[in-house]
PDB file of C-alpha atoms in Angstrom:
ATOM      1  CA  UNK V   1     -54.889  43.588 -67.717  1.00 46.00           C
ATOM      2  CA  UNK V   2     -54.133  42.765 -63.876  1.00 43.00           C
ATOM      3  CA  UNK V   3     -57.621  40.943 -64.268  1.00 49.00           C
ATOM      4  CA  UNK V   4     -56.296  38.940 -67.323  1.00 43.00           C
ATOM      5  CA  UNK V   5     -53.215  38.004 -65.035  1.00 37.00           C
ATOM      6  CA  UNK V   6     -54.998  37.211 -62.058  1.00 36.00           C
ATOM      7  CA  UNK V   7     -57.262  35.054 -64.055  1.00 39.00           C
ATOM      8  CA  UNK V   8     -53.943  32.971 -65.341  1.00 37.00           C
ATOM      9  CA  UNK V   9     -52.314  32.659 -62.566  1.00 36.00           C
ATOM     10  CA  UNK V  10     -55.294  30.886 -61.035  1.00 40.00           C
ATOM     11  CA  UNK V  11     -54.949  28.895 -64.317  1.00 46.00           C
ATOM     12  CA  UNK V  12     -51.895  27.992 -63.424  1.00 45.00           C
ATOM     13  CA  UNK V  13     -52.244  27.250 -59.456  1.00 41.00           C
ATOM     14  CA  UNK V  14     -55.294  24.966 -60.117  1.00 46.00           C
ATOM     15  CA  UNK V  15     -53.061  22.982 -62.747  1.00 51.00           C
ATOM     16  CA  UNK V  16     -50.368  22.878 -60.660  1.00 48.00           C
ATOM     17  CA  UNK V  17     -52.941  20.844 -57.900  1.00 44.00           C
ATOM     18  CA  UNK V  18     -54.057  24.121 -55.924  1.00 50.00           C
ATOM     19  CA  UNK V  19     -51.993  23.015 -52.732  1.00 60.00           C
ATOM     20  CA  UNK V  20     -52.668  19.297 -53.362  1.00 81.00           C
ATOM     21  CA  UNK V  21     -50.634  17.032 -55.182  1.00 94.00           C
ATOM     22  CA  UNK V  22     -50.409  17.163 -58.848  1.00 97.00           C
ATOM     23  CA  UNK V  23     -50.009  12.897 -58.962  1.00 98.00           C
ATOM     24  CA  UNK V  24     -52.036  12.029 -55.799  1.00 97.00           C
ATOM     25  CA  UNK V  25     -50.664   8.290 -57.041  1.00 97.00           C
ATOM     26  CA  UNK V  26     -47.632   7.550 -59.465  1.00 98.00           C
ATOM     27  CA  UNK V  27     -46.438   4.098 -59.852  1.00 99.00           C
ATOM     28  CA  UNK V  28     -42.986   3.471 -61.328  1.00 99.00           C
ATOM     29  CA  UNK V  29     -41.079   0.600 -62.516  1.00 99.00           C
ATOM     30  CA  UNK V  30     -37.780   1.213 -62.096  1.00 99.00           C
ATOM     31  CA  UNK V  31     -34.544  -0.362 -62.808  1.00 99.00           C
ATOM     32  CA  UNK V  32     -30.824   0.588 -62.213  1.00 98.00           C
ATOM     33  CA  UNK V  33     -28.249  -0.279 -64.472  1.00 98.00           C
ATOM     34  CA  UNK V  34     -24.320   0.184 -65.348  1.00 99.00           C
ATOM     35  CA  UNK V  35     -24.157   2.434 -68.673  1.00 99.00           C
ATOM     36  CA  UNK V  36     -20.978   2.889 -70.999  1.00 98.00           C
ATOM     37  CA  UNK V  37     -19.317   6.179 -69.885  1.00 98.00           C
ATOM     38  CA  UNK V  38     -18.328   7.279 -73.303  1.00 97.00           C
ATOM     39  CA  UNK V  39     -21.776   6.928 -74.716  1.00 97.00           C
ATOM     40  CA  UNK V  40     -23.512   8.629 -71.565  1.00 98.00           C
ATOM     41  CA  UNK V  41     -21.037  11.780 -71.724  1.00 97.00           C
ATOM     42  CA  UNK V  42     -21.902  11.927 -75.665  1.00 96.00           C
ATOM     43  CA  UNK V  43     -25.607  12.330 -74.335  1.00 97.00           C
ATOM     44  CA  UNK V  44     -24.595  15.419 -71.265  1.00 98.00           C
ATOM     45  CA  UNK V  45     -24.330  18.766 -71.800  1.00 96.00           C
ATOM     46  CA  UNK V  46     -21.368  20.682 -70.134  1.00 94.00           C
ATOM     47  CA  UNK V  47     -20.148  20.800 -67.343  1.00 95.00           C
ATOM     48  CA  UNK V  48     -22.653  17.183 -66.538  1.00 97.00           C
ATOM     49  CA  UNK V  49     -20.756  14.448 -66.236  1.00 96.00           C
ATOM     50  CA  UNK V  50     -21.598  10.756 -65.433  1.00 97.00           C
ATOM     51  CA  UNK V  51     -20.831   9.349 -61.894  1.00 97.00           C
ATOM     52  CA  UNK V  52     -18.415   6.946 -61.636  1.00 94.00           C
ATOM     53  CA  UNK V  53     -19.368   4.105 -62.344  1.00 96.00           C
ATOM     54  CA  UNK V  54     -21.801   5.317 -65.203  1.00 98.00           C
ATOM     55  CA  UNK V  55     -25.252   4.316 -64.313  1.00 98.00           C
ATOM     56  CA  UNK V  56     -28.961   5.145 -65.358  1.00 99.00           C
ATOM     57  CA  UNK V  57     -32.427   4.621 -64.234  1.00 99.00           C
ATOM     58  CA  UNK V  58     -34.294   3.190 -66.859  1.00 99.00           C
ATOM     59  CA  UNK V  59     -38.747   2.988 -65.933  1.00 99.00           C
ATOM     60  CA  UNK V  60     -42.042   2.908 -67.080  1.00 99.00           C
ATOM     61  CA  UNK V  61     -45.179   4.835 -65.157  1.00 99.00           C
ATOM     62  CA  UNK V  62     -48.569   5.032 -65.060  1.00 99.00           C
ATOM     63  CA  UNK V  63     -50.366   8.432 -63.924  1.00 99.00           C
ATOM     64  CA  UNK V  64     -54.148   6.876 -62.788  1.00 98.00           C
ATOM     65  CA  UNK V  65     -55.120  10.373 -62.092  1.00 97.00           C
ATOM     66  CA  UNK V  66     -53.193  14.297 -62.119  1.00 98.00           C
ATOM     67  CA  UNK V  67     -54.703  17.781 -61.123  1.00 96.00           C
ATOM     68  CA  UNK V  68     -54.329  18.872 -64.931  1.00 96.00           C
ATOM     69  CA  UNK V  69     -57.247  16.398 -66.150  1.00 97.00           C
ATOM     70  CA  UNK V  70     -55.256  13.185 -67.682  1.00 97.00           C
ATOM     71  CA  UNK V  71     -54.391   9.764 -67.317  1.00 98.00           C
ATOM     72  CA  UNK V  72     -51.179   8.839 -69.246  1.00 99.00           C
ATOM     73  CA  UNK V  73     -48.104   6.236 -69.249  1.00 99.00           C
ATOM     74  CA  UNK V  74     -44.844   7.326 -69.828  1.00 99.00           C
ATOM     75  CA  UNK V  75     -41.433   5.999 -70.163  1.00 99.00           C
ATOM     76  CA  UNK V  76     -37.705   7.041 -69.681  1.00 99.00           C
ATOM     77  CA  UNK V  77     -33.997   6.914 -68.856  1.00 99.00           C
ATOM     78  CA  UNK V  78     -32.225   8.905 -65.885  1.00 99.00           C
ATOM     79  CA  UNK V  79     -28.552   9.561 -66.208  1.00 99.00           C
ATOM     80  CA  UNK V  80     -27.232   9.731 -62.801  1.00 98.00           C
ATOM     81  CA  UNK V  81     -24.489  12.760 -62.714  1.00 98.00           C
ATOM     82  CA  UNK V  82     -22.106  15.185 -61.030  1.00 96.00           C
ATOM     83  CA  UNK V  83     -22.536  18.766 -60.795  1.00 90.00           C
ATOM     84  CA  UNK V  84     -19.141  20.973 -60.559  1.00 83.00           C
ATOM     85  CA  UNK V  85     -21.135  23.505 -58.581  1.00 74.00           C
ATOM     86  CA  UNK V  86     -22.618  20.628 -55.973  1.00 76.00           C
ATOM     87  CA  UNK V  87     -21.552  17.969 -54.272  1.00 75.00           C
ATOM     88  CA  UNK V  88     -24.913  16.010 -54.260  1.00 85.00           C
ATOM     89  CA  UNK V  89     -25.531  13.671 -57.494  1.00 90.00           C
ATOM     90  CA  UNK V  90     -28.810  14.739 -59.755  1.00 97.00           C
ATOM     91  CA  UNK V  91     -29.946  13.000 -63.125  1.00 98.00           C
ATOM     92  CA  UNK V  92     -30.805  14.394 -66.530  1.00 98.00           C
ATOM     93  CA  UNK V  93     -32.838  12.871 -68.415  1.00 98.00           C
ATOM     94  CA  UNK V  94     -31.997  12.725 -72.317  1.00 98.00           C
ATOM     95  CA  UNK V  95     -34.804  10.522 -73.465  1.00 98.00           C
ATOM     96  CA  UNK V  96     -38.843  10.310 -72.619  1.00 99.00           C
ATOM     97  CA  UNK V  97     -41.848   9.108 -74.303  1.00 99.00           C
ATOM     98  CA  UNK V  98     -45.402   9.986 -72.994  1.00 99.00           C
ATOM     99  CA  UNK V  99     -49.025   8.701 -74.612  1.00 98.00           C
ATOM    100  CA  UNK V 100     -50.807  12.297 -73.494  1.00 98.00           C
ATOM    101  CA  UNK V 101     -50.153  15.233 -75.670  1.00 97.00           C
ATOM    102  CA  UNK V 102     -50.864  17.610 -72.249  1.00 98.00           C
ATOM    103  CA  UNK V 103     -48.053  15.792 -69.950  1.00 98.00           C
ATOM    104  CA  UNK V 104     -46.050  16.410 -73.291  1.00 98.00           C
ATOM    105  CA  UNK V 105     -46.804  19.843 -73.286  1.00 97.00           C
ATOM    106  CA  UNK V 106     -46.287  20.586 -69.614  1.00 96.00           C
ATOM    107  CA  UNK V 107     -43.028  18.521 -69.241  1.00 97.00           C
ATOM    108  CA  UNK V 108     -41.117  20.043 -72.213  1.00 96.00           C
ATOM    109  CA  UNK V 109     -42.166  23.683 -71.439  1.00 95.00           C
ATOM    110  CA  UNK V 110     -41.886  23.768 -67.900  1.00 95.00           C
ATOM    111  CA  UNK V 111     -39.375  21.201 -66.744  1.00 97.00           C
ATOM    112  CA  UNK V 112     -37.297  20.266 -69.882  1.00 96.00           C
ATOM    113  CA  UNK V 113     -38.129  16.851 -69.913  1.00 98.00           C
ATOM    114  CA  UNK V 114     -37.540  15.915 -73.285  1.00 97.00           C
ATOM    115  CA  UNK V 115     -41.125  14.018 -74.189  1.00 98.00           C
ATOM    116  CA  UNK V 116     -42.090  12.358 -77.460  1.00 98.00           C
ATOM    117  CA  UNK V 117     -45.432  10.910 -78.234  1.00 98.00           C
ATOM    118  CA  UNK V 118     -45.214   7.054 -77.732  1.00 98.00           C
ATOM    119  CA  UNK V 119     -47.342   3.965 -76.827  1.00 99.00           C
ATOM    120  CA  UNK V 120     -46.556   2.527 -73.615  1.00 99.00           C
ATOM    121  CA  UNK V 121     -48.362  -0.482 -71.880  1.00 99.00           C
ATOM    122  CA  UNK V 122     -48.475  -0.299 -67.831  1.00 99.00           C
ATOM    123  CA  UNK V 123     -50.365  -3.721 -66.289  1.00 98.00           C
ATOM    124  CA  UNK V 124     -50.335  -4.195 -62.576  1.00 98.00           C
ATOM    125  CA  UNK V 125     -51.679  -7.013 -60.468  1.00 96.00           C
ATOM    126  CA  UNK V 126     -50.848  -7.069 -56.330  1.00 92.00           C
ATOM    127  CA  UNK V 127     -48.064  -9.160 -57.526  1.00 97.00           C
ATOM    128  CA  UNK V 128     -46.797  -8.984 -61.240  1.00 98.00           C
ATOM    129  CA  UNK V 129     -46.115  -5.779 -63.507  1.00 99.00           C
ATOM    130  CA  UNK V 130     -45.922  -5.743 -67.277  1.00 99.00           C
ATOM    131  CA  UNK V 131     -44.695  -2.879 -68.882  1.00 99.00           C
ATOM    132  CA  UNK V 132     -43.617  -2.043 -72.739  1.00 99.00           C
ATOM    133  CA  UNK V 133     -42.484   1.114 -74.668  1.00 99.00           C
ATOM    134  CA  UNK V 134     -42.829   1.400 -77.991  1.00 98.00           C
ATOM    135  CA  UNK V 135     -42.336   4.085 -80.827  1.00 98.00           C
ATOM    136  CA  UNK V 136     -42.707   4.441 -84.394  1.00 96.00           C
ATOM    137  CA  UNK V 137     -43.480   0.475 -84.875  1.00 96.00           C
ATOM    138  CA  UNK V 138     -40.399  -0.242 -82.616  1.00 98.00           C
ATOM    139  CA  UNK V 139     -40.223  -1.742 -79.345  1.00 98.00           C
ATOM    140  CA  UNK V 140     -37.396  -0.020 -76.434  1.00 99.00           C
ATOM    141  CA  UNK V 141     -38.612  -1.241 -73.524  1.00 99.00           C
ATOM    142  CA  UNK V 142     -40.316  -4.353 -72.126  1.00 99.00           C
ATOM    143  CA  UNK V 143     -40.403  -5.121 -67.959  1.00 99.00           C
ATOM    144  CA  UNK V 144     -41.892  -8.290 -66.532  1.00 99.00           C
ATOM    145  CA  UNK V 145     -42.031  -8.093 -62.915  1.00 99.00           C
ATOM    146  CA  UNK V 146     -42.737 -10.307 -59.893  1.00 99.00           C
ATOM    147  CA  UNK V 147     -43.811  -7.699 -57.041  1.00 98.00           C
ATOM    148  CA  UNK V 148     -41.467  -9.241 -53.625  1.00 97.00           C
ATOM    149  CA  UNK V 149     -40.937  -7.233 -50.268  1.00 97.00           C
ATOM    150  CA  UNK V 150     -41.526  -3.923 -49.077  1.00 97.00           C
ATOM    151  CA  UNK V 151     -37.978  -1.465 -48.942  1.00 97.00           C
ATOM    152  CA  UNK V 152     -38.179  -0.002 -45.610  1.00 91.00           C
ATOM    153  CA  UNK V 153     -35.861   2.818 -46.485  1.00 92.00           C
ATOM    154  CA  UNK V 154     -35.464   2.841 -50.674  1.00 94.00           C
ATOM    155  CA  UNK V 155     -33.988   5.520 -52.638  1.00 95.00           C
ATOM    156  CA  UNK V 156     -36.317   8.119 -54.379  1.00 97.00           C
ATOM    157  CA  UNK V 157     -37.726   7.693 -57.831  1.00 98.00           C
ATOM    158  CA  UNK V 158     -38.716  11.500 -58.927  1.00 97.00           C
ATOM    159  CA  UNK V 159     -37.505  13.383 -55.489  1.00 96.00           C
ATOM    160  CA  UNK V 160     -33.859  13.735 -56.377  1.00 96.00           C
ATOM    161  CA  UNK V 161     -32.005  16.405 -57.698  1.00 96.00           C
ATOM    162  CA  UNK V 162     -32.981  16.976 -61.521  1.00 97.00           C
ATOM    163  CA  UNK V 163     -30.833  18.920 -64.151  1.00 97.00           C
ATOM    164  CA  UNK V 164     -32.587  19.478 -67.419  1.00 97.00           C
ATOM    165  CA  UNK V 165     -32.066  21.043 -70.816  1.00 96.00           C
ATOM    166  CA  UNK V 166     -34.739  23.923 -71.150  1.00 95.00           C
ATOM    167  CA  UNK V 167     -35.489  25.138 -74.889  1.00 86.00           C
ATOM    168  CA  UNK V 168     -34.098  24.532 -78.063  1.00 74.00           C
ATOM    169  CA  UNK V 169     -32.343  25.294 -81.307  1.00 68.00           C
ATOM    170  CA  UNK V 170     -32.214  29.111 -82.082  1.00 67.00           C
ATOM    171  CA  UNK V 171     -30.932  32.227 -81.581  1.00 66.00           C
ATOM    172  CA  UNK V 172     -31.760  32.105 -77.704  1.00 77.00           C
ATOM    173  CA  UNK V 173     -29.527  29.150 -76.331  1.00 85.00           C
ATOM    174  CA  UNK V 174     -31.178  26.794 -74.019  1.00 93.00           C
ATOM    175  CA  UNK V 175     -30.416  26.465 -70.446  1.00 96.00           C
ATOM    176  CA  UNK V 176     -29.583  23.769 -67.921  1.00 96.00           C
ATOM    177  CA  UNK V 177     -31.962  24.104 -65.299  1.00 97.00           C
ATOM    178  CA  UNK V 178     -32.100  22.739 -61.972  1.00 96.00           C
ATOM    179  CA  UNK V 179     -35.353  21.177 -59.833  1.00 97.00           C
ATOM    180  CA  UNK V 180     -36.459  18.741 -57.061  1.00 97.00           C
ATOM    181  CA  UNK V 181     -39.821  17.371 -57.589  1.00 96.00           C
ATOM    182  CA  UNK V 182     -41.782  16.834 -53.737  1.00 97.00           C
ATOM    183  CA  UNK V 183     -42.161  13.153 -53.618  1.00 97.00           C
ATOM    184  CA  UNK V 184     -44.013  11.494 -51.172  1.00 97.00           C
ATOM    185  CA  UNK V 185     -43.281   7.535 -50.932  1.00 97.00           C
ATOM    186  CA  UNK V 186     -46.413   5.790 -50.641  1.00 98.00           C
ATOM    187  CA  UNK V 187     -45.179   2.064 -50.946  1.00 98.00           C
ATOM    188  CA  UNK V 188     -42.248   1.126 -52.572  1.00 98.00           C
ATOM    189  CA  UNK V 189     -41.225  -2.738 -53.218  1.00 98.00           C
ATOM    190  CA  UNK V 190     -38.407  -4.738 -54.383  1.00 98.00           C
ATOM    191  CA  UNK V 191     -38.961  -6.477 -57.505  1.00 98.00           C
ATOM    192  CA  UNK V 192     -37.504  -9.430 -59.763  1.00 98.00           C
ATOM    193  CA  UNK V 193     -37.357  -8.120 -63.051  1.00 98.00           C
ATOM    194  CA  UNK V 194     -36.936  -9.124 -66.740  1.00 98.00           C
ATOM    195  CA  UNK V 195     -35.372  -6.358 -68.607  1.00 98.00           C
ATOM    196  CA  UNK V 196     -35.237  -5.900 -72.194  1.00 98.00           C
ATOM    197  CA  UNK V 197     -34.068  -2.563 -74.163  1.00 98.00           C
ATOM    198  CA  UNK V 198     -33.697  -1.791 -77.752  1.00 97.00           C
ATOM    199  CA  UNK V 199     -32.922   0.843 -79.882  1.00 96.00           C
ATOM    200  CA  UNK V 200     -34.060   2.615 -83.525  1.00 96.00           C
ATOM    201  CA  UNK V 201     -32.964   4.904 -85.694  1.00 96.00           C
ATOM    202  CA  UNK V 202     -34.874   7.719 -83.712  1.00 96.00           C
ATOM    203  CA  UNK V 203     -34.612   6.319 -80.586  1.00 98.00           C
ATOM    204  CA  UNK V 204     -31.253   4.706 -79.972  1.00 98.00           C
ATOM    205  CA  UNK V 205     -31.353   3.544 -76.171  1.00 98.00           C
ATOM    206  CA  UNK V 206     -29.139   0.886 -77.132  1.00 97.00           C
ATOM    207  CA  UNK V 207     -25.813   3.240 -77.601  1.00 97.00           C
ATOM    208  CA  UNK V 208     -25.716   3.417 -74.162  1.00 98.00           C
ATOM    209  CA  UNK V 209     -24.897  -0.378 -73.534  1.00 98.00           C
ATOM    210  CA  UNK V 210     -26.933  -1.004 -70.677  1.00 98.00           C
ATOM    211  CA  UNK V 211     -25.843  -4.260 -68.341  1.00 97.00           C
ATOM    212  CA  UNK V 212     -27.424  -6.059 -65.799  1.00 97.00           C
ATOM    213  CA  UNK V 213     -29.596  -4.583 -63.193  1.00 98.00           C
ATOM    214  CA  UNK V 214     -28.134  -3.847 -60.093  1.00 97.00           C
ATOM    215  CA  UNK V 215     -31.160  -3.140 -58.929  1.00 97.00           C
ATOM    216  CA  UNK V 216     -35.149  -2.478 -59.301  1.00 98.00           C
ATOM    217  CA  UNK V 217     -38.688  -1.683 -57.763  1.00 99.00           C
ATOM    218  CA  UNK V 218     -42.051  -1.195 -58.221  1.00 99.00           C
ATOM    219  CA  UNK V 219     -42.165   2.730 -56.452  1.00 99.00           C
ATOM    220  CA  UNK V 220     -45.975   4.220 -55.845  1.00 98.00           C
ATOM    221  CA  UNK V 221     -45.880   7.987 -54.672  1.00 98.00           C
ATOM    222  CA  UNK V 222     -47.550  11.040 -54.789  1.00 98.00           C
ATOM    223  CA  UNK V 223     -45.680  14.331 -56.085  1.00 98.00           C
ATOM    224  CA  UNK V 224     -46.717  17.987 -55.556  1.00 96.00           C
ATOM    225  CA  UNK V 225     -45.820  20.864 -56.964  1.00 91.00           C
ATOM    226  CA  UNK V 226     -41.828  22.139 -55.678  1.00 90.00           C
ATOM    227  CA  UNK V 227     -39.953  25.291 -56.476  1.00 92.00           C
ATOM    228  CA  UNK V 228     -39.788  26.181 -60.246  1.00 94.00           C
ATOM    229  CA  UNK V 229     -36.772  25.378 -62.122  1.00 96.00           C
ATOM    230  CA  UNK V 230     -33.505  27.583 -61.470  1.00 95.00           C
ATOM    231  CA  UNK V 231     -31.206  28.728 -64.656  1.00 96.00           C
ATOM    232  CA  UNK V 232     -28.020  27.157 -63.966  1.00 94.00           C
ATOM    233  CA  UNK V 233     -26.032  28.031 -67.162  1.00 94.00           C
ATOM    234  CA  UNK V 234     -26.888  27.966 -70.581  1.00 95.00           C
ATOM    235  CA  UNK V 235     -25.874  25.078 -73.244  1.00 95.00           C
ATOM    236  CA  UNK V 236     -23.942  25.183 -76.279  1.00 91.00           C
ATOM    237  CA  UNK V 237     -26.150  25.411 -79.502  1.00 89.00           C
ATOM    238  CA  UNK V 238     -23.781  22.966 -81.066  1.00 89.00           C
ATOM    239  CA  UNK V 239     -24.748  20.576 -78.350  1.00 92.00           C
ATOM    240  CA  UNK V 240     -28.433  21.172 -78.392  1.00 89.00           C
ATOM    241  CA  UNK V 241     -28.200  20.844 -82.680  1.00 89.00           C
ATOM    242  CA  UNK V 242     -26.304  17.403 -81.909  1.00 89.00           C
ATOM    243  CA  UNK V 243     -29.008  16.568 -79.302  1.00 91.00           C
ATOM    244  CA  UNK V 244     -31.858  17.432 -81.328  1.00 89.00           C
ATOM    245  CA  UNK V 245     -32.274  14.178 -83.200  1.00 89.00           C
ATOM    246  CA  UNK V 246     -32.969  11.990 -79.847  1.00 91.00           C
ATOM    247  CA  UNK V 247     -34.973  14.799 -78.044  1.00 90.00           C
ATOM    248  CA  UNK V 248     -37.497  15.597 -81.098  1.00 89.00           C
ATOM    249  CA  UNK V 249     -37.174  13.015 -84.192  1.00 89.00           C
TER     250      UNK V 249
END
């Protein structure tokens, strides 16, 4: 048995980079935008609420390489909140599509990051990105960038704060847990960006009435391994069953 253990924990450890980072080398395209407050509260669970003014992060990312064996793309929106208990801002993320069942697997389970399978297109040149998101035959996301300056001190991309939803529909209510990945800035640039977002049935990014971005950049880091997520309190199943649709349809 203690064998058995030892053997998973190992498991686990190498997974988790053994000591080294799990993403030796992330790149995100990221943009910040104004979101309709009504609409972003719909998508919170209590006691999240959005700062004021709403905003989000909407990106696309390419993994080249991880410590768990795969090379993926992913997509997703940040909502950047308050926390009753805290005075520093976090984001939740209600809405994330990956192409690699395993980074599916992992973020769901460990971090609550609610990942679908989608197909995602990440092309980058020293100077232009061209990203698109797609699901189910419909497009949500397309970014055309033009690569510009390096940010000598930018804002993080992944090391912030996070607050996700942990579990799902049952007898066992899910939790809102709390985590700050390890980020490690590598390069980060400013970037003049052409922004387009749509919505389906199953994916409706378009409720939350996105506007102009304030601002946006091309981030490359590498992320290792952090504390694990901490319970924070757990969420009402009548939120989770209203959720459902947009985390697993």
């Amino acid at each position: 048995m203690l064998g058995t253990w030892l053997s998973r924990f190992s498991d686990v450890h190498r997974l988790a980079g053994g000591g080294e980072a799990i993403y030796p080398e992330a790149y995100y395209l990221a943009a910040d935008l104004p979101i309709d407050a009504d609409a972003a509260r719909r998508w919170l669970p209590w006691p999240l609420r959005p700062t004021q003014p709403a905003r989000a992060t909407f990106f696309t990312a390419w993994f080249p390489s991880t410590s768990f064996g795969s090379s993926y793309r992913e997509a997703g929106v940040f909502v950047h909140v308050v926390r009753p208990a805290s005075s520093r801002p976090a984001v939740f993320s209600p809405w994330m599509i990956v192409d690699d069942d395993v980074a599916l697997i992992f973020g769901r389970e460990l971090l609550g990051y609610p990942k679908k399978l989608g197909k995602i297109e990440f092309e980058i040149t020293d100077q232009t990105v061209e990203a698109h998101a797609s699901r189910r035959g419909h497009t949500l996301i397309e970014m055309s960038a033009k690569v510009g300056r390096e940010l000598s001190h930018p804002p993080p991309i992944i090391g912030q704060p996070h607050v996700n939803m942990l579990g799902s529909v049952g007898l066992r209510p899910p939790w809102l847990v709390a985590f700050t990945p390890r980020e490690t800035p590598i390069s980060v640039r400013e970037v003049e960006l052409d922004l387009r977002i749509q919505g389906s049935e199953r994916d409706p990014l378009h409720l939350l009435r996105a506007g102009t971005p304030t601002s946006a950049r091309l981030h490359c880091v590498s992320i290792s391994a952090s504390a694990p997520p901490i319970p924070v309190v757990p969420v009402s199943p009548l939120f989770a069953l209203h959720t459902l649709p947009l985390r697993c349809w």
